[in-house]
Structures are given as structure tokens and as C-alpha cells.
C-alpha positions as a Python dict, from the first residue, in 0.01 Angstrom:
ca = {
    (1, 'X'): (0, 0, 0),
    (2, 'X'): (-88, -345, 137),
    (3, 'X'): (-231, -379, 487),
    (4, 'X'): (-369, -642, 723),
    (5, 'X'): (-632, -544, 978),
    (6, 'X'): (-696, -799, 1255),
    (7, 'X'): (-956, -800, 1529),
    (8, 'X'): (-794, -1018, 1793),
    (9, 'X'): (-1074, -1060, 2047),
    (10, 'X'): (-1394, -1264, 2052),
    (11, 'X'): (-1562, -1293, 1711),
    (12, 'X'): (-1224, -1213, 1560),
    (13, 'X'): (-1171, -1133, 1194),
    (14, 'X'): (-906, -1042, 940),
    (15, 'X'): (-931, -791, 655),
    (16, 'X'): (-665, -761, 385),
    (17, 'X'): (-648, -442, 178),
    (18, 'X'): (-445, -358, -130),
    (19, 'X'): (-459, -10, -282),
    (20, 'X'): (-776, 72, -88),
    (21, 'X'): (-960, -236, -210),
    (22, 'X'): (-1072, -535, -3),
    (23, 'X'): (-884, -847, -110),
    (24, 'X'): (-1037, -1067, 157),
    (25, 'X'): (-1234, -1041, 479),
    (26, 'X'): (-1273, -1356, 690),
    (27, 'X'): (-1393, -1467, 1033),
    (28, 'X'): (-1115, -1629, 1230),
    (29, 'X'): (-1318, -1903, 1396),
    (30, 'X'): (-1377, -2068, 1060),
    (31, 'X'): (-1003, -2138, 1050),
    (32, 'X'): (-910, -2198, 1415),
    (33, 'X'): (-1238, -2397, 1461),
    (34, 'X'): (-1302, -2247, 1806),
    (35, 'X'): (-1643, -2087, 1774),
    (36, 'X'): (-1638, -1707, 1822),
    (37, 'X'): (-1262, -1704, 1887),
    (38, 'X'): (-1006, -1452, 1766),
    (39, 'X'): (-705, -1681, 1800),
    (40, 'X'): (-461, -1714, 1509),
    (41, 'X'): (-410, -2054, 1347),
    (42, 'X'): (-169, -2217, 1104),
    (43, 'X'): (-451, -2248, 851),
    (44, 'X'): (-518, -1873, 842),
    (45, 'X'): (-145, -1800, 819),
    (46, 'X'): (-121, -2044, 529),
    (47, 'X'): (-400, -1858, 348),
    (48, 'X'): (-230, -1522, 409),
    (49, 'X'): (103, -1650, 278),
    (50, 'X'): (-74, -1797, -23),
    (51, 'X'): (-170, -1446, -137),
    (52, 'X'): (202, -1371, -190),
    (53, 'X'): (159, -1012, -73),
    (54, 'X'): (426, -807, 105),
    (55, 'X'): (253, -606, 376),
    (56, 'X'): (345, -248, 457),
    (57, 'X'): (119, -220, 761),
    (58, 'X'): (-38, -446, 1024),
    (59, 'X'): (-316, -302, 1239),
    (60, 'X'): (-453, -503, 1534),
    (61, 'X'): (-763, -415, 1735),
    (62, 'X'): (-873, -583, 2055),
    (63, 'X'): (-1083, -532, 2366),
    (64, 'X'): (-910, -434, 2687),
    (65, 'X'): (-1015, -739, 2884),
    (66, 'X'): (-997, -1004, 2612),
    (67, 'X'): (-732, -1003, 2345),
    (68, 'X'): (-494, -1229, 2158),
    (69, 'X'): (-257, -951, 2058),
    (70, 'X'): (59, -1133, 2174),
    (71, 'X'): (-37, -1459, 2001),
    (72, 'X'): (-98, -1275, 1675),
    (73, 'X'): (230, -1084, 1696),
    (74, 'X'): (416, -1410, 1757),
    (75, 'X'): (258, -1579, 1453),
    (76, 'X'): (313, -1279, 1226),
    (77, 'X'): (680, -1260, 1318),
    (78, 'X'): (738, -1636, 1305),
    (79, 'X'): (617, -1654, 945),
    (80, 'X'): (784, -1328, 835),
    (81, 'X'): (454, -1156, 759),
    (82, 'X'): (594, -860, 950),
    (83, 'X'): (957, -750, 971),
    (84, 'X'): (1156, -447, 1079),
    (85, 'X'): (1015, -243, 789),
    (86, 'X'): (648, -319, 862),
    (87, 'X'): (446, -52, 1036),
    (88, 'X'): (265, -211, 1331),
    (89, 'X'): (-29, -34, 1497),
    (90, 'X'): (-285, -140, 1756),
    (91, 'X'): (-598, 8, 1910),
    (92, 'X'): (-854, -82, 2177),
    (93, 'X'): (-1028, 256, 2208),
    (94, 'X'): (-1238, 303, 1892),
    (95, 'X'): (-1451, -12, 1895),
    (96, 'X'): (-1784, 160, 1822),
    (97, 'X'): (-1631, 389, 1563),
    (98, 'X'): (-1513, 84, 1368),
    (99, 'X'): (-1862, -67, 1391),
    (100, 'X'): (-1995, 254, 1233),
    (101, 'X'): (-1734, 246, 957),
    (102, 'X'): (-1822, -116, 884),
    (103, 'X'): (-2183, -4, 825),
    (104, 'X'): (-2062, 282, 611),
    (105, 'X'): (-1869, 39, 387),
    (106, 'X'): (-2191, -148, 302),
    (107, 'X'): (-2425, 154, 299),
    (108, 'X'): (-2211, 437, 167),
    (109, 'X'): (-2508, 667, 102),
    (110, 'X'): (-2644, 652, 461),
    (111, 'X'): (-2581, 933, 707),
    (112, 'X'): (-2701, 807, 1047),
    (113, 'X'): (-2544, 517, 1240),
    (114, 'X'): (-2654, 361, 1568),
    (115, 'X'): (-2414, 121, 1741),
    (116, 'X'): (-2516, -91, 2041),
    (117, 'X'): (-2348, -389, 2201),
    (118, 'X'): (-2248, -516, 2545),
    (119, 'X'): (-1962, -270, 2564),
    (120, 'X'): (-1716, -108, 2334),
    (121, 'X'): (-1409, 81, 2450),
    (122, 'X'): (-1402, 226, 2799),
    (123, 'X'): (-1752, 104, 2889),
    (124, 'X'): (-1921, 267, 2588),
    (125, 'X'): (-2241, 70, 2520),
    (126, 'X'): (-2461, 274, 2284),
    (127, 'X'): (-2351, 537, 2035),
    (128, 'X'): (-2502, 758, 1765),
    (129, 'X'): (-2285, 876, 1475),
    (130, 'X'): (-2354, 1095, 1175),
    (131, 'X'): (-2153, 1113, 855),
    (132, 'X'): (-2051, 1472, 795),
    (133, 'X'): (-1897, 1413, 451),
    (134, 'X'): (-1735, 1131, 255),
    (135, 'X'): (-1436, 1121, 490),
    (136, 'X'): (-1557, 1209, 839),
    (137, 'X'): (-1797, 1096, 1113),
    (138, 'X'): (-1905, 1287, 1420),
    (139, 'X'): (-2025, 1119, 1738),
    (140, 'X'): (-2348, 1290, 1836),
    (141, 'X'): (-2417, 1096, 2154),
    (142, 'X'): (-2297, 802, 2357),
    (143, 'X'): (-2398, 609, 2668),
    (144, 'X'): (-2144, 449, 2900),
    (145, 'X'): (-2214, 216, 3191),
    (146, 'X'): (-1975, 101, 3461),
    (147, 'X'): (-2208, -147, 3636),
    (148, 'X'): (-2304, -365, 3336),
    (149, 'X'): (-2669, -259, 3332),
    (150, 'X'): (-2691, -176, 2964),
    (151, 'X'): (-2930, -369, 2743),
    (152, 'X'): (-2657, -580, 2581),
    (153, 'X'): (-2521, -701, 2914),
    (154, 'X'): (-2870, -766, 3051),
    (155, 'X'): (-2979, -964, 2746),
    (156, 'X'): (-2665, -1176, 2776),
    (157, 'X'): (-2716, -1220, 3150),
    (158, 'X'): (-3073, -1346, 3108),
    (159, 'X'): (-2955, -1571, 2825),
    (160, 'X'): (-2716, -1737, 3069),
    (161, 'X'): (-2987, -1751, 3338),
    (162, 'X'): (-3216, -1939, 3101),
    (163, 'X'): (-2940, -2197, 3055),
    (164, 'X'): (-2792, -2107, 2718),
    (165, 'X'): (-2420, -2055, 2665),
    (166, 'X'): (-2214, -1743, 2607),
    (167, 'X'): (-2295, -1578, 2270),
    (168, 'X'): (-2623, -1772, 2236),
    (169, 'X'): (-2853, -1471, 2260),
    (170, 'X'): (-3017, -1579, 1935),
    (171, 'X'): (-3170, -1873, 2119),
    (172, 'X'): (-3327, -1637, 2372),
    (173, 'X'): (-3477, -1437, 2086),
    (174, 'X'): (-3622, -1753, 1928),
    (175, 'X'): (-3761, -1886, 2258),
    (176, 'X'): (-3928, -1551, 2334),
    (177, 'X'): (-4198, -1606, 2072),
    (178, 'X'): (-4332, -1896, 2282),
    (179, 'X'): (-4361, -1698, 2606),
    (180, 'X'): (-4564, -1417, 2759),
    (181, 'X'): (-4435, -1084, 2882),
    (182, 'X'): (-4452, -1055, 3261),
    (183, 'X'): (-4539, -696, 3358),
    (184, 'X'): (-4388, -723, 3706),
    (185, 'X'): (-4050, -843, 3581),
    (186, 'X'): (-4062, -592, 3294),
    (187, 'X'): (-4111, -303, 3539),
    (188, 'X'): (-3833, -433, 3761),
    (189, 'X'): (-3594, -434, 3467),
    (190, 'X'): (-3693, -119, 3277),
    (191, 'X'): (-3813, 224, 3387),
    (192, 'X'): (-3760, 542, 3185),
    (193, 'X'): (-3426, 448, 3023),
    (194, 'X'): (-3304, 294, 3351),
    (195, 'X'): (-3211, -75, 3332),
    (196, 'X'): (-3172, -304, 3634),
    (197, 'X'): (-3095, -674, 3657),
    (198, 'X'): (-3365, -859, 3851),
    (199, 'X'): (-3345, -1239, 3898),
    (200, 'X'): (-3641, -1415, 3739),
    (201, 'X'): (-3850, -1696, 3884),
    (202, 'X'): (-4057, -1723, 3567),
    (203, 'X'): (-4044, -2003, 3313),
    (204, 'X'): (-3761, -1981, 3060),
    (205, 'X'): (-4011, -1892, 2786),
    (206, 'X'): (-4166, -1604, 2982),
    (207, 'X'): (-3826, -1476, 3094),
    (208, 'X'): (-3714, -1474, 2731),
    (209, 'X'): (-4032, -1295, 2619),
    (210, 'X'): (-3992, -1030, 2888),
    (211, 'X'): (-3626, -947, 2825),
    (212, 'X'): (-3694, -942, 2450),
    (213, 'X'): (-3974, -688, 2509),
    (214, 'X'): (-3741, -477, 2726),
    (215, 'X'): (-3479, -496, 2451),
    (216, 'X'): (-3727, -378, 2186),
    (217, 'X'): (-3866, -92, 2396),
    (218, 'X'): (-3528, 31, 2515),
    (219, 'X'): (-3373, 39, 2168),
    (220, 'X'): (-3687, 203, 2028),
    (221, 'X'): (-3668, 473, 2297),
    (222, 'X'): (-3301, 535, 2215),
    (223, 'X'): (-3384, 546, 1845),
    (224, 'X'): (-3658, 805, 1899),
    (225, 'X'): (-3439, 1017, 2124),
    (226, 'X'): (-3140, 1024, 1891),
    (227, 'X'): (-3307, 1042, 1553),
    (228, 'X'): (-3557, 1306, 1665),
    (229, 'X'): (-3275, 1515, 1809),
    (230, 'X'): (-3012, 1478, 1539),
    (231, 'X'): (-3158, 1318, 1230),
    (232, 'X'): (-3425, 1381, 969),
    (233, 'X'): (-3759, 1218, 907),
    (234, 'X'): (-3737, 943, 643),
    (235, 'X'): (-3358, 922, 666),
    (236, 'X'): (-3164, 597, 624),
    (237, 'X'): (-3038, 473, 962),
    (238, 'X'): (-2775, 197, 986),
    (239, 'X'): (-2770, -40, 1282),
    (240, 'X'): (-2449, -207, 1395),
    (241, 'X'): (-2303, -380, 1696),
    (242, 'X'): (-2431, -709, 1830),
    (243, 'X'): (-2783, -574, 1888),
    (244, 'X'): (-2838, -558, 1510),
    (245, 'X'): (-2840, -939, 1504),
    (246, 'X'): (-3177, -935, 1683),
    (247, 'X'): (-3396, -958, 1373),
    (248, 'X'): (-3718, -944, 1573),
    (249, 'X'): (-3612, -607, 1707),
    (250, 'X'): (-3494, -490, 1362),
    (251, 'X'): (-3835, -578, 1219),
    (252, 'X'): (-4042, -416, 1493),
    (253, 'X'): (-3825, -107, 1479),
    (254, 'X'): (-3877, -83, 1103),
    (255, 'X'): (-4252, -131, 1147),
    (256, 'X'): (-4276, 158, 1394),
    (257, 'X'): (-4058, 436, 1253),
    (258, 'X'): (-4063, 653, 942),
    (259, 'X'): (-3694, 594, 873),
    (260, 'X'): (-3554, 317, 656),
    (261, 'X'): (-3356, 77, 877),
    (262, 'X'): (-3037, -72, 732),
    (263, 'X'): (-2886, -344, 956),
    (264, 'X'): (-2517, -398, 889),
    (265, 'X'): (-2452, -761, 780),
    (266, 'X'): (-2106, -727, 942),
    (267, 'X'): (-2272, -603, 1261),
    (268, 'X'): (-2091, -818, 1521),
    (269, 'X'): (-1729, -789, 1625),
    (270, 'X'): (-1642, -993, 1316),
    (271, 'X'): (-1687, -660, 1134),
    (272, 'X'): (-1440, -462, 1345),
    (273, 'X'): (-1136, -530, 1128),
    (274, 'X'): (-1340, -431, 823),
    (275, 'X'): (-1450, -107, 988),
    (276, 'X'): (-1093, -25, 1088),
    (277, 'X'): (-980, -91, 731),
    (278, 'X'): (-1246, 146, 601),
    (279, 'X'): (-1157, 414, 856),
    (280, 'X'): (-790, 419, 758),
    (281, 'X'): (-822, 351, 384),
    (282, 'X'): (-1148, 499, 252),
    (283, 'X'): (-1217, 171, 80),
    (284, 'X'): (-1335, 138, -277),
    (285, 'X'): (-1709, 66, -316),
    (286, 'X'): (-1862, -243, -160),
    (287, 'X'): (-1892, -539, -400),
    (288, 'X'): (-2078, -792, -189),
    (289, 'X'): (-2067, -1021, 110),
    (290, 'X'): (-1886, -1313, -57),
    (291, 'X'): (-1537, -1193, 34),
    (292, 'X'): (-1384, -1487, 219),
    (293, 'X'): (-1062, -1653, 103),
    (294, 'X'): (-1094, -1833, -228),
    (295, 'X'): (-1122, -2203, -143),
    (296, 'X'): (-1029, -2496, -365),
    (297, 'X'): (-1307, -2689, -540),
    (298, 'X'): (-1085, -2992, -603),
    (299, 'X'): (-1289, -3298, -501),
    (300, 'X'): (-1014, -3562, -511),
    (301, 'X'): (-1070, -3661, -144),
    (302, 'X'): (-1430, -3774, -207),
    (303, 'X'): (-1515, -4124, -329),
    (304, 'X'): (-1816, -4033, -542),
    (305, 'X'): (-1848, -3711, -744),
    (306, 'X'): (-2079, -3678, -1044),
    (307, 'X'): (-2137, -3414, -1311),
    (308, 'X'): (-2470, -3232, -1270),
    (309, 'X'): (-2666, -2927, -1380),
    (310, 'X'): (-2918, -2710, -1194),
    (311, 'X'): (-3208, -2935, -1295),
    (312, 'X'): (-3039, -3249, -1165),
    (313, 'X'): (-2983, -3091, -825),
    (314, 'X'): (-3331, -2938, -811),
    (315, 'X'): (-3481, -3284, -859),
    (316, 'X'): (-3287, -3417, -559),
    (317, 'X'): (-3383, -3109, -360),
    (318, 'X'): (-3750, -3195, -394),
    (319, 'X'): (-3703, -3486, -152),
    (320, 'X'): (-3363, -3453, 16),
    (321, 'X'): (-3144, -3189, 186),
    (322, 'X'): (-2864, -3062, -39),
    (323, 'X'): (-2568, -2851, 66),
    (324, 'X'): (-2444, -2579, -166),
    (325, 'X'): (-2076, -2483, -150),
    (326, 'X'): (-1904, -2210, -353),
    (327, 'X'): (-1543, -2099, -350),
    (328, 'X'): (-1565, -1770, -158),
    (329, 'X'): (-1763, -1788, 165),
    (330, 'X'): (-2016, -1530, 275),
    (331, 'X'): (-1920, -1347, 593),
    (332, 'X'): (-2149, -1267, 882),
    (333, 'X'): (-2391, -1476, 1087),
    (334, 'X'): (-2618, -1587, 800),
    (335, 'X'): (-2568, -1850, 533),
    (336, 'X'): (-2654, -1683, 203),
    (337, 'X'): (-2603, -1947, -63),
    (338, 'X'): (-2229, -2019, -61),
    (339, 'X'): (-2224, -2221, 263),
    (340, 'X'): (-2590, -2325, 293),
    (341, 'X'): (-2794, -2637, 357),
    (342, 'X'): (-3111, -2639, 144),
    (343, 'X'): (-3440, -2828, 145),
    (344, 'X'): (-3786, -2821, -12),
    (345, 'X'): (-4000, -2638, 249),
    (346, 'X'): (-4318, -2809, 126),
    (347, 'X'): (-4191, -3161, 195),
    (348, 'X'): (-4394, -3298, 488),
    (349, 'X'): (-4079, -3434, 655),
    (350, 'X'): (-3870, -3126, 574),
    (351, 'X'): (-3777, -3025, 929),
    (352, 'X'): (-3712, -3383, 1043),
    (353, 'X'): (-3480, -3447, 748),
    (354, 'X'): (-3282, -3128, 803),
    (355, 'X'): (-3266, -3186, 1178),
    (356, 'X'): (-3107, -3526, 1127),
    (357, 'X'): (-2813, -3314, 1015),
    (358, 'X'): (-2854, -2991, 1212),
    (359, 'X'): (-3014, -3112, 1541),
    (360, 'X'): (-3154, -2767, 1617),
    (361, 'X'): (-3363, -2701, 1927),
    (362, 'X'): (-3739, -2736, 1882),
    (363, 'X'): (-3807, -2364, 1931),
    (364, 'X'): (-3562, -2234, 1668),
    (365, 'X'): (-3735, -2184, 1333),
    (366, 'X'): (-3562, -2240, 1001),
    (367, 'X'): (-3530, -1960, 748),
    (368, 'X'): (-3554, -1962, 369),
    (369, 'X'): (-3462, -1789, 45),
    (370, 'X'): (-3716, -1647, -201),
    (371, 'X'): (-3651, -1512, -549),
    (372, 'X'): (-3673, -1137, -525),
    (373, 'X'): (-3937, -1096, -798),
    (374, 'X'): (-4172, -1334, -613),
    (375, 'X'): (-4133, -1209, -257),
    (376, 'X'): (-4453, -1000, -246),
    (377, 'X'): (-4665, -1299, -347),
    (378, 'X'): (-4559, -1498, -42),
    (379, 'X'): (-4466, -1236, 221),
    (380, 'X'): (-4586, -899, 344),
    (381, 'X'): (-4303, -665, 245),
    (382, 'X'): (-4321, -310, 390),
    (383, 'X'): (-4273, 1, 178),
    (384, 'X'): (-4137, 312, 354),
    (385, 'X'): (-4199, 634, 163),
    (386, 'X'): (-4173, 452, -169),
    (387, 'X'): (-3868, 248, -63),
    (388, 'X'): (-3945, -126, -66),
    (389, 'X'): (-3759, -309, 207),
    (390, 'X'): (-3539, -591, 78),
    (391, 'X'): (-3369, -857, 285),
    (392, 'X'): (-3063, -998, 104),
    (393, 'X'): (-2879, -1050, 434),
    (394, 'X'): (-3169, -1206, 635),
    (395, 'X'): (-3177, -914, 879),
    (396, 'X'): (-3559, -878, 894),
    (397, 'X'): (-3853, -1113, 920),
    (398, 'X'): (-4174, -1080, 716),
    (399, 'X'): (-4527, -1201, 777),
    (400, 'X'): (-4595, -1517, 578),
    (401, 'X'): (-4896, -1510, 343),
    (402, 'X'): (-4889, -1878, 245),
    (403, 'X'): (-4978, -2125, 524),
    (404, 'X'): (-4788, -2398, 339),
    (405, 'X'): (-4463, -2228, 444),
    (406, 'X'): (-4489, -2326, 811),
    (407, 'X'): (-4153, -2510, 791),
    (408, 'X'): (-3971, -2179, 739),
    (409, 'X'): (-4192, -1968, 966),
    (410, 'X'): (-4190, -1895, 1338),
    (411, 'X'): (-4476, -1990, 1565),
    (412, 'X'): (-4631, -1644, 1514),
    (413, 'X'): (-4624, -1670, 1134),
    (414, 'X'): (-4311, -1471, 1043),
    (415, 'X'): (-4020, -1583, 827),
    (416, 'X'): (-3657, -1465, 828),
    (417, 'X'): (-3649, -1494, 453),
    (418, 'X'): (-3357, -1398, 229),
    (419, 'X'): (-3467, -1208, -82),
    (420, 'X'): (-3242, -1312, -371),
    (421, 'X'): (-3168, -1145, -703),
    (422, 'X'): (-2956, -1297, -978),
    (423, 'X'): (-2682, -1035, -947),
    (424, 'X'): (-2647, -1111, -572),
    (425, 'X'): (-2567, -1482, -621),
    (426, 'X'): (-2599, -1613, -977),
    (427, 'X'): (-2563, -1987, -916),
    (428, 'X'): (-2789, -1994, -611),
    (429, 'X'): (-3053, -1795, -798),
    (430, 'X'): (-3045, -2031, -1098),
    (431, 'X'): (-3079, -2337, -875),
    (432, 'X'): (-3390, -2194, -707),
    (433, 'X'): (-3528, -2092, -1046),
    (434, 'X'): (-3491, -2452, -1163),
    (435, 'X'): (-3648, -2574, -839),
    (436, 'X'): (-3944, -2343, -909),
    (437, 'X'): (-3992, -2501, -1253),
    (438, 'X'): (-4033, -2842, -1083),
    (439, 'X'): (-4226, -2743, -769),
    (440, 'X'): (-4402, -2420, -869),
    (441, 'X'): (-4241, -2263, -560),
    (442, 'X'): (-3958, -2003, -586),
    (443, 'X'): (-3851, -2069, -227),
    (444, 'X'): (-3614, -2309, -51),
    (445, 'X'): (-3537, -2367, 314),
    (446, 'X'): (-3189, -2224, 379),
    (447, 'X'): (-2985, -2285, 693),
    (448, 'X'): (-2613, -2264, 762),
    (449, 'X'): (-2386, -2547, 656),
    (450, 'X'): (-2234, -2661, 983),
    (451, 'X'): (-2247, -2940, 1235),
    (452, 'X'): (-2431, -2873, 1564),
    (453, 'X'): (-2230, -2634, 1780),
    (454, 'X'): (-1960, -2590, 1514),
    (455, 'X'): (-1865, -2296, 1296),
    (456, 'X'): (-1987, -2273, 938),
    (457, 'X'): (-1773, -2487, 708),
    (458, 'X'): (-1497, -2301, 528),
    (459, 'X'): (-1320, -2565, 317),
    (460, 'X'): (-1406, -2887, 138),
    (461, 'X'): (-1212, -3067, 410),
    (462, 'X'): (-1472, -2929, 651),
    (463, 'X'): (-1745, -3055, 419),
    (464, 'X'): (-1588, -3401, 416),
    (465, 'X'): (-1582, -3410, 795),
    (466, 'X'): (-1945, -3301, 809),
    (467, 'X'): (-2056, -3561, 556),
    (468, 'X'): (-1870, -3832, 750),
    (469, 'X'): (-2019, -3734, 1086),
    (470, 'X'): (-2378, -3643, 992),
    (471, 'X'): (-2662, -3760, 768),
    (472, 'X'): (-2566, -3514, 491),
    (473, 'X'): (-2565, -3705, 159),
    (474, 'X'): (-2531, -3436, -109),
    (475, 'X'): (-2314, -3128, -159),
    (476, 'X'): (-2346, -2922, -479),
    (477, 'X'): (-2054, -2724, -624),
    (478, 'X'): (-2226, -2512, -892),
    (479, 'X'): (-1912, -2330, -1012),
    (480, 'X'): (-1770, -2658, -1143),
    (481, 'X'): (-2100, -2844, -1201),
    (482, 'X'): (-2021, -3124, -953),
    (483, 'X'): (-2225, -3306, -691),
    (484, 'X'): (-2053, -3484, -402),
    (485, 'X'): (-2250, -3793, -302),
    (486, 'X'): (-2206, -3977, 28),
    (487, 'X'): (-2384, -4310, -22),
}
């Protein structure tokens, strides 16, 4: 049985399954080049056709008020991906359930699942699920709001009030660390689970700090209510939905509960097609986050390409930013070594050099990657009942022990560091290991490989465009031992 699952709304995605195994999962905006969009494109159709798979079923999910269902059906018919024998299904009612099943795909042994976002199906905004057995979930509780006063809507509303764009809540989170919580505004917004929008006359920094504090307290209150009522002390609790992208909240929640928190790396709506695939197929075990389409590493379109090894690239990395590009892209909101831009965090001009390429706002800190065996030397890593928290997906932040790491730390001394083991990403690990032999530091700055305001690059054509339009000089392809050089 071969199936395509498509989420055809904002943050759209496609998941292709054959005999209950994921063949590919990909975010649609990396192909249509419209950030956060679920529109189809000729490039994604070309990749689907290239798999040479005959599909028995097509399943399309979308939100009631924002969908590209008709566009997708037109494309699928035009290119004969579906025909009269193909089973076609669609659904806009089980949004939160698919979020939960996305978490279950990554964390198969977990039993408790909290889903929060702006709204799911039929105004559902927060939900608590429990796994009853290997095949079934039960919804223990849910909250619905008709007047858009849930925490997801409010956080988005204040993000727009501050002056950021739609889907830029991460900027509000980053700005919050520079502000002070205003008690008056806090009390106007939040009172005993009740949330109310109240226009702010505060500075942008203080508004951000206040709504971030409301966000943390509200989700913590929900967590206490649901886990104390339905769950067990020291259980593993998965977080999904857009709220799981707030790493400050993830971290403070983990610091204040006895449970182990497991944020879903596919937490946004880009995980909906994956969750739907898992719900209907009982997918084979999770193999990792590098599950994008296999992309060509043919460098014929570049003028200068040289043969290199890890040591050659590490030497350049001491002084210059270097992109790393591998065939299958990581999925999710974080660059994890297959579509990353790297730099030596100890270089005194580190941030300036990277920002010639990235042009990030002054208040948004850069993250990094540390070799897993060295993480405790440089960061305060919590241990919950003997379980040491890891961070392979950059979903938590840790207190920095080494003051030299200010270039990958926030203003309050925390770092959204990726902890990396060799079995998670072999080539990336070996590059950092070689960098450590030259610098005595097992850490690199790691940010996403994209132009300002653009999606993460997906193909080498995207890399070429980026190198032509920015100050990026080097891109390393470790699978073929090549370095692209833009003199």
C-alpha cells in the first residue's frame, strides 16, 4: 500500500508512506518558496513523480478557513498522481489528534500528550491525550474558544501589535528577555485560567516580556491541572502544536515539574501530514529527522569546487562562516547539520561575520551545536529522576557555564544548544570533532541556511542563489567530500 498524506493549509507538508514506512516527509514551503505556505508547486510534483510510485490512497488535511485543497486536487489529477482507482480522502476535524500522533511517531514509548496552538478543528485550542495501547489514543480533556482568547491567539495578537509579521512569534520570545514584566498588564490579560486581550501602551520589550510570562504561567497551570488529574508523577509528557516551539517555555516547564518533557520536533502544522500518516498506518519505528527528499549533490553549476576532508573545512571554520549541506534535509524549524550555517563561536567577529549573511535582528541570539559527550562541561544539563535531558532537536535552552560562549547565548546567559551524537549525524559530528582538535572547543555556532526572510534552502540551486546574493563564500558537502567556493 502506497499513500500520500498532504497538509494543505499554512505550514503545509507532505508525507509519503509505503508499506507502513516513511519514504519522505517534507515541508511544502521549501519547494513553493512561499514561507509557511501549503500551496503545491511543480517542483514538489516533480519530486513525487521521481519516486516512480503508484499511489493507492491520497489523504488531504486542511483547516476550515484556510486550505488549498482544490489546488492540490488539480495538480494531482493533472500529473496523473491520482486516477479513478485512487482512494481520495480529506479531513479538517482531527487537527489536534494528528499533532498527538506526530509526537507518538517520534516518542513511541510516551503515554501523555499535550497539544496547544491557536486553534485546531472547530475552535479546539488545547488538548490532553493519553495513549491507551499501541494502537489507540483517548482524549482526556480539551478547551475550545469561540472568541479567540486562548493563549496561542493572544501571543500571535501581541506579536502583531509589537510590529512583527504573521508567524513571527519566535521574535517576540527572543525580545522578551530584554524586557520587564508589567504586573498591571499581566493581571489584565490573565486571571485564574481566564485570558483577555488588553491593548498595551508599554514598550515593545516590556509587552513581549509580559505576554511571554502569561504564556509560561498559563501553560504551566494547564500542565498541572491535566497531569495531576490524569497522569503519573515522573511520566514522559510530549508537547506538540505551535506552542512547543517556545523553547523558553519548554525549558521553564521542564525546570518546574517532575515529569520529563519531550517536545515534538514536528510540533507545528508541518507535522500534521506525518501525524495523519501515523494514525492511519501505524508507522514503522522512527529513524530520524533527516527525511526530506533526497537532493542531488552534483556541483556542475558552480565555478569552483575543490576536494576537501573534515580537517580542511575545520581550518576554514576557525575564521569564516561555512555552510554544510547534505542530501536529505532535516524537517522542522531548526537547522540540525544538513542545512546549517556554521561558525567558530570564539571568533571575536563571529556574529558580525554571520550577520553579513543572515542579517538577523539584534535581539535574536544565535544557537550552537555541542558534542554530546562534552555538553556537561559547558552547560548546566538537568537530570530528572535519573534521566538526563538531551537536546538533539534544539527544543530546550541550557545555562551556559563558559563566559566565552556569549556569541551563542542569550542576554540572560542561556543557549539553545543542539546536543549531537555520532549516530544522529555522522558527518556533522566528525566535522565538529575535527574543529575541536584545532580549537580545543567541541562547539560550533549553528544557524539555519537561508537568506533573510526566506525558507531554508532545499536544493543546490537554492544554495547557488544564496551564494550569489549574500556574503556566503563556502558550502561543504561532506557526503562527497567537496567544498563549493564563491571567490
